[in-house]
XYZ file of C-alpha atoms in Angstrom:
184
model
C 0.000 0.000 0.000
C 1.195 3.508 -0.775
C 2.349 5.336 2.352
C 0.957 8.646 1.122
C -2.117 7.147 -0.533
C -3.429 5.291 2.518
C -3.411 8.385 4.781
C -6.894 9.864 5.172
C -7.471 13.551 4.371
C -9.297 15.316 7.204
C -11.970 17.721 5.999
C -11.964 20.890 8.158
C -15.111 22.801 9.095
C -16.360 25.079 6.316
C -15.020 22.854 3.518
C -17.305 20.742 1.315
C -16.038 18.058 -1.046
C -18.169 16.554 -3.790
C -17.342 13.804 -6.272
C -19.272 13.866 -9.565
C -20.073 10.949 -11.863
C -17.095 11.557 -14.169
C -14.723 11.300 -11.142
C -14.204 15.062 -10.757
C -13.480 16.152 -7.183
C -14.703 19.664 -6.298
C -13.471 21.303 -3.092
C -15.293 24.423 -1.816
C -13.928 26.471 1.066
C -13.640 29.968 2.482
C -10.934 30.989 -0.036
C -12.566 29.608 -3.189
C -13.267 26.501 -5.240
C -10.867 24.020 -6.856
C -11.558 21.093 -9.212
C -9.476 18.057 -10.145
C -10.442 15.247 -12.511
C -9.209 11.878 -11.250
C -8.368 8.754 -13.237
C -11.425 6.555 -13.728
C -9.837 3.645 -11.807
C -9.185 5.618 -8.608
C -12.143 5.847 -6.222
C -12.793 8.376 -3.435
C -14.829 7.741 -0.276
C -16.031 10.467 2.092
C -17.062 9.317 5.586
C -17.347 11.192 8.911
C -15.259 14.237 7.952
C -12.433 12.246 6.342
C -11.676 11.438 2.733
C -9.880 8.269 1.655
C -8.501 7.444 -1.775
C -8.480 3.835 -2.983
C -7.145 1.829 -5.909
C -8.520 -1.340 -7.495
C -5.291 -3.351 -7.970
C -1.573 -3.295 -7.211
C -0.529 -2.553 -10.784
C 2.337 -0.088 -11.129
C 0.061 2.491 -12.749
C -2.540 2.283 -9.972
C 0.131 2.469 -7.268
C 1.601 5.600 -8.880
C -1.765 7.348 -9.190
C -2.919 6.401 -5.665
C -0.478 8.618 -3.759
C -0.556 11.328 -6.427
C -4.297 11.920 -6.250
C -4.344 11.773 -2.460
C -1.632 14.476 -2.340
C -3.464 16.617 -4.921
C -6.710 16.450 -2.934
C -4.874 17.263 0.322
C -3.291 20.306 -1.397
C -6.720 21.405 -2.644
C -8.134 21.227 0.899
C -5.181 23.188 2.295
C -5.461 25.728 -0.536
C -9.129 26.587 0.057
C -8.601 26.906 3.829
C -5.151 28.500 4.296
C -3.812 29.203 0.801
C -0.224 28.928 -0.431
C 2.519 31.580 -0.439
C 5.827 31.491 -2.332
C 8.541 34.108 -1.907
C 11.240 34.733 -4.493
C 14.212 37.066 -4.380
C 16.262 38.710 -7.113
C 20.002 38.585 -6.434
C 22.164 40.815 -8.630
C 23.156 44.421 -9.190
C 20.353 46.366 -10.878
C 17.785 43.569 -10.647
C 14.367 45.052 -9.911
C 10.755 43.905 -9.673
C 7.566 45.954 -9.692
C 3.907 45.167 -10.234
C 0.729 46.929 -11.209
C -2.151 44.621 -10.358
C -1.284 41.205 -11.766
C 1.289 42.448 -14.276
C 4.845 41.828 -13.099
C 7.681 43.975 -14.526
C 11.171 42.494 -14.065
C 14.572 44.072 -14.785
C 16.995 41.118 -14.832
C 20.061 42.518 -16.558
C 18.831 42.104 -20.112
C 18.594 45.009 -22.570
C 14.825 45.152 -21.939
C 12.420 44.639 -19.067
C 10.447 41.400 -18.951
C 6.708 41.814 -18.434
C 4.701 38.809 -17.225
C 0.946 38.615 -16.764
C 0.197 36.594 -13.646
C -3.076 34.551 -13.808
C -6.031 36.189 -12.075
C -6.303 33.295 -9.574
C -2.987 34.411 -8.010
C -2.084 37.617 -6.176
C 1.379 39.131 -6.594
C 3.176 41.746 -4.491
C 6.695 43.124 -4.763
C 8.917 44.706 -2.120
C 12.214 46.509 -2.452
C 13.847 47.560 0.818
C 17.165 49.362 1.034
C 20.034 46.966 1.698
C 17.988 43.878 0.810
C 17.345 42.002 -2.420
C 14.078 42.773 -4.251
C 11.376 40.296 -3.277
C 8.357 38.879 -5.133
C 5.542 37.316 -3.084
C 2.944 35.245 -4.947
C -0.047 33.734 -3.179
C -3.081 31.728 -4.215
C -5.225 28.680 -3.573
C -3.996 26.424 -6.414
C -0.609 24.951 -5.502
C 0.024 23.540 -9.009
C -0.590 26.880 -10.720
C 1.469 28.729 -8.113
C 4.455 26.409 -8.578
C 4.200 26.609 -12.356
C 4.218 30.429 -12.362
C 7.132 30.564 -9.894
C 9.117 28.088 -12.007
C 8.488 30.233 -15.109
C 9.736 33.371 -13.306
C 12.808 31.518 -12.022
C 13.597 30.211 -15.518
C 13.971 33.783 -16.833
C 17.306 34.103 -14.981
C 18.365 30.988 -13.077
C 20.943 31.433 -10.296
C 24.392 31.019 -11.817
C 27.004 28.962 -9.937
C 29.879 31.482 -9.753
C 28.384 34.560 -8.090
C 24.881 33.261 -7.321
C 23.133 35.984 -9.323
C 19.602 35.334 -10.580
C 16.056 34.684 -9.452
C 15.749 32.210 -6.586
C 13.238 31.079 -4.017
C 13.613 32.656 -0.566
C 15.870 30.421 1.499
C 17.178 28.487 -1.524
C 20.864 27.614 -1.195
C 22.873 27.951 -4.411
C 26.053 25.854 -4.500
C 28.889 27.977 -5.791
C 31.844 26.845 -7.883
C 35.399 27.942 -7.189
C 36.263 29.464 -10.582
C 39.477 29.496 -12.625
C 41.851 30.963 -10.017
C 41.327 27.999 -7.677
C 43.522 25.746 -9.838
C 46.696 27.827 -9.373
């Protein structure tokens, strides 16, 4: 049995979960509504404020999907109750970030600024304090969408291994290389 898949998901007060006929799980909560379509072989049971995910056989495909869908549903429940927040920082001279609504304007050392439209489901804020690196804070209820947008922003200027310049997640440790002078 999958270690993640066999754990029950507790449904907090104020959250309703419904499973439709085409195996679509809908989670409603104080922060919004999220939907996820499950594989037709995976079945979901809701009893006494807990949700359990089951699989029909021990095939490799069913074992892989069992833990995946349980984790996705648990993230949906956490998203509609608490929400998710990701913080990113820009490390480098002249790197700047500003936003107007959900449009993010980044200066990352290229000859032009990069303008990204953040999906309306997410909320973005930027901060630039003296003596600190510029910071981007993105929050929302959908963990998959949030991670995808953050990965896209990070891919615009990944942290390089010699000086550590680039866009990184807050608290991310970048391993640095020694460089050419280390060999002498």
